[in-house]
Amino acid sequence: MNKIIAILTKKGLLSNDIQEDADLNIFKLEEDKVVGYEKVKIENKEHSHFFTLLRNKKINLLYIDTLANDLQHLIEKFGITIRFKEECDDDKFLNAFIFS
């Protein structure tokens, strides 16, 4: 199955909400193998800007530390799954990225 996963980080750790100068690390996966990578610097922390970025990049799954409830509901309404830090202790994909 093909999917696009994004990890929002700031200084190498999961970002706490949307912050300027955070990095949106985007991985394209095919059959559970990474076949593409792109890093996008967040220059505008407005919720509408971030949501548009996720939709334009066709993100399926977003990893983030915390997120405002209104934006979380909007993102999930459009079919993007969100995984928060407390849900990721045993997540091999995230741990390989963050701790490698």
PDB file of C-alpha atoms in Angstrom:
ATOM      1  CA  MET A   1       0.000   0.000   0.000  1.00  0.00           C
ATOM      2  CA  ASN A   2       1.306   3.457  -0.907  1.00  0.00           C
ATOM      3  CA  LYS A   3       1.100   6.274   1.612  1.00  0.00           C
ATOM      4  CA  ILE A   4       2.688   9.578   2.501  1.00  0.00           C
ATOM      5  CA  ILE A   5       3.769  10.116   6.098  1.00  0.00           C
ATOM      6  CA  ALA A   6       4.738  13.474   7.609  1.00  0.00           C
ATOM      7  CA  ILE A   7       6.640  14.064  10.837  1.00  0.00           C
ATOM      8  CA  LEU A   8       6.581  17.614  12.213  1.00  0.00           C
ATOM      9  CA  THR A   9       9.814  18.279  14.107  1.00  0.00           C
ATOM     10  CA  LYS A  10      11.570  21.169  15.780  1.00  0.00           C
ATOM     11  CA  LYS A  11      15.251  20.760  16.632  1.00  0.00           C
ATOM     12  CA  GLY A  12      15.099  17.015  15.984  1.00  0.00           C
ATOM     13  CA  LEU A  13      12.120  16.280  18.275  1.00  0.00           C
ATOM     14  CA  LEU A  14       8.396  16.095  17.615  1.00  0.00           C
ATOM     15  CA  SER A  15       7.050  19.626  17.358  1.00  0.00           C
ATOM     16  CA  ASN A  16       4.707  20.935  20.030  1.00  0.00           C
ATOM     17  CA  ASP A  17       1.853  22.238  17.839  1.00  0.00           C
ATOM     18  CA  ILE A  18       2.669  24.222  14.691  1.00  0.00           C
ATOM     19  CA  GLN A  19       5.727  26.418  15.151  1.00  0.00           C
ATOM     20  CA  GLU A  20       7.612  28.681  12.798  1.00  0.00           C
ATOM     21  CA  ASP A  21      10.921  27.171  11.688  1.00  0.00           C
ATOM     22  CA  ALA A  22       9.676  23.643  12.369  1.00  0.00           C
ATOM     23  CA  ASP A  23      10.340  21.032   9.688  1.00  0.00           C
ATOM     24  CA  LEU A  24       7.682  18.937   7.994  1.00  0.00           C
ATOM     25  CA  ASN A  25       9.565  15.764   7.051  1.00  0.00           C
ATOM     26  CA  ILE A  26       7.616  13.994   4.313  1.00  0.00           C
ATOM     27  CA  PHE A  27       8.183  10.352   3.422  1.00  0.00           C
ATOM     28  CA  LYS A  28       6.635   8.609   0.434  1.00  0.00           C
ATOM     29  CA  LEU A  29       6.202   4.904   1.088  1.00  0.00           C
ATOM     30  CA  GLU A  30       5.502   2.116  -1.367  1.00  0.00           C
ATOM     31  CA  GLU A  31       4.973  -1.369   0.035  1.00  0.00           C
ATOM     32  CA  ASP A  32       6.346  -0.150   3.422  1.00  0.00           C
ATOM     33  CA  LYS A  33       9.624   1.059   1.859  1.00  0.00           C
ATOM     34  CA  VAL A  34      10.641   4.710   1.746  1.00  0.00           C
ATOM     35  CA  VAL A  35      10.942   5.755  -1.902  1.00  0.00           C
ATOM     36  CA  GLY A  36      11.007   9.528  -1.461  1.00  0.00           C
ATOM     37  CA  TYR A  37      11.792  12.201   1.108  1.00  0.00           C
ATOM     38  CA  GLU A  38      11.211  15.943   1.255  1.00  0.00           C
ATOM     39  CA  LYS A  39      11.735  18.476   4.051  1.00  0.00           C
ATOM     40  CA  VAL A  40       9.548  21.591   4.120  1.00  0.00           C
ATOM     41  CA  LYS A  41      10.342  24.455   6.506  1.00  0.00           C
ATOM     42  CA  ILE A  42       7.224  25.817   8.227  1.00  0.00           C
ATOM     43  CA  GLU A  43       7.377  29.574   7.698  1.00  0.00           C
ATOM     44  CA  ASN A  44       3.773  30.374   8.590  1.00  0.00           C
ATOM     45  CA  LYS A  45       2.146  28.857  11.667  1.00  0.00           C
ATOM     46  CA  GLU A  46      -1.399  29.790  10.648  1.00  0.00           C
ATOM     47  CA  HIS A  47      -3.667  26.751  10.815  1.00  0.00           C
ATOM     48  CA  SER A  48      -5.106  27.315   7.338  1.00  0.00           C
ATOM     49  CA  HIS A  49      -1.605  27.450   5.831  1.00  0.00           C
ATOM     50  CA  PHE A  50      -0.562  24.215   7.564  1.00  0.00           C
ATOM     51  CA  PHE A  51      -3.773  22.412   6.592  1.00  0.00           C
ATOM     52  CA  THR A  52      -3.338  23.477   2.952  1.00  0.00           C
ATOM     53  CA  LEU A  53       0.248  22.205   3.001  1.00  0.00           C
ATOM     54  CA  LEU A  54      -0.875  18.794   4.278  1.00  0.00           C
ATOM     55  CA  ARG A  55      -3.572  18.544   1.614  1.00  0.00           C
ATOM     56  CA  ASN A  56      -1.284  19.709  -1.213  1.00  0.00           C
ATOM     57  CA  LYS A  57       1.350  17.126  -0.237  1.00  0.00           C
ATOM     58  CA  LYS A  58      -1.362  14.416   0.017  1.00  0.00           C
ATOM     59  CA  ILE A  59      -0.335  13.417   3.544  1.00  0.00           C
ATOM     60  CA  ASN A  60      -2.053  10.283   4.923  1.00  0.00           C
ATOM     61  CA  LEU A  61      -0.477  10.214   8.387  1.00  0.00           C
ATOM     62  CA  LEU A  62       0.913  13.041  10.540  1.00  0.00           C
ATOM     63  CA  TYR A  63       3.128  12.590  13.589  1.00  0.00           C
ATOM     64  CA  ILE A  64       3.182  15.540  16.013  1.00  0.00           C
ATOM     65  CA  ASP A  65       3.619  16.097  19.761  1.00  0.00           C
ATOM     66  CA  THR A  66       0.463  18.185  20.346  1.00  0.00           C
ATOM     67  CA  LEU A  67      -2.046  20.019  18.177  1.00  0.00           C
ATOM     68  CA  ALA A  68      -4.893  22.489  18.715  1.00  0.00           C
ATOM     69  CA  ASN A  69      -8.265  20.705  18.862  1.00  0.00           C
ATOM     70  CA  ASP A  70      -9.873  22.731  16.064  1.00  0.00           C
ATOM     71  CA  LEU A  71      -7.075  21.924  13.635  1.00  0.00           C
ATOM     72  CA  GLN A  72      -6.995  18.285  14.726  1.00  0.00           C
ATOM     73  CA  HIS A  73     -10.694  17.864  13.930  1.00  0.00           C
ATOM     74  CA  LEU A  74     -10.326  19.584  10.548  1.00  0.00           C
ATOM     75  CA  ILE A  75      -7.348  17.429   9.556  1.00  0.00           C
ATOM     76  CA  GLU A  76      -9.061  14.217  10.634  1.00  0.00           C
ATOM     77  CA  LYS A  77     -12.274  15.233   8.850  1.00  0.00           C
ATOM     78  CA  PHE A  78     -10.334  15.126   5.574  1.00  0.00           C
ATOM     79  CA  GLY A  79      -8.993  11.634   6.208  1.00  0.00           C
ATOM     80  CA  ILE A  80      -5.536  12.401   7.562  1.00  0.00           C
ATOM     81  CA  THR A  81      -4.626  10.245  10.561  1.00  0.00           C
ATOM     82  CA  ILE A  82      -2.794  11.978  13.415  1.00  0.00           C
ATOM     83  CA  ARG A  83      -0.489  10.171  15.833  1.00  0.00           C
ATOM     84  CA  PHE A  84       0.550  12.032  18.958  1.00  0.00           C
ATOM     85  CA  LYS A  85       3.728  11.543  20.971  1.00  0.00           C
ATOM     86  CA  GLU A  86       2.065   9.518  23.731  1.00  0.00           C
ATOM     87  CA  GLU A  87       0.807   7.033  21.108  1.00  0.00           C
ATOM     88  CA  CYS A  88       4.221   6.456  19.555  1.00  0.00           C
ATOM     89  CA  ASP A  89       6.380   4.675  22.129  1.00  0.00           C
ATOM     90  CA  ASP A  90       6.434   1.461  20.096  1.00  0.00           C
ATOM     91  CA  ASP A  91       6.181   3.025  16.630  1.00  0.00           C
ATOM     92  CA  LYS A  92       9.132   1.618  14.678  1.00  0.00           C
ATOM     93  CA  PHE A  93       8.862   4.101  11.793  1.00  0.00           C
ATOM     94  CA  LEU A  94       8.884   7.177  14.030  1.00  0.00           C
ATOM     95  CA  ASN A  95      11.587   5.865  16.361  1.00  0.00           C
ATOM     96  CA  ALA A  96      13.830   5.006  13.402  1.00  0.00           C
ATOM     97  CA  PHE A  97      13.496   8.585  12.146  1.00  0.00           C
ATOM     98  CA  ILE A  98      13.706  10.511  15.433  1.00  0.00           C
ATOM     99  CA  PHE A  99      16.367   8.426  17.153  1.00  0.00           C
ATOM    100  CA  SER A 100      18.569   7.389  14.216  1.00  0.00           C
TER     101      SER A 100
END
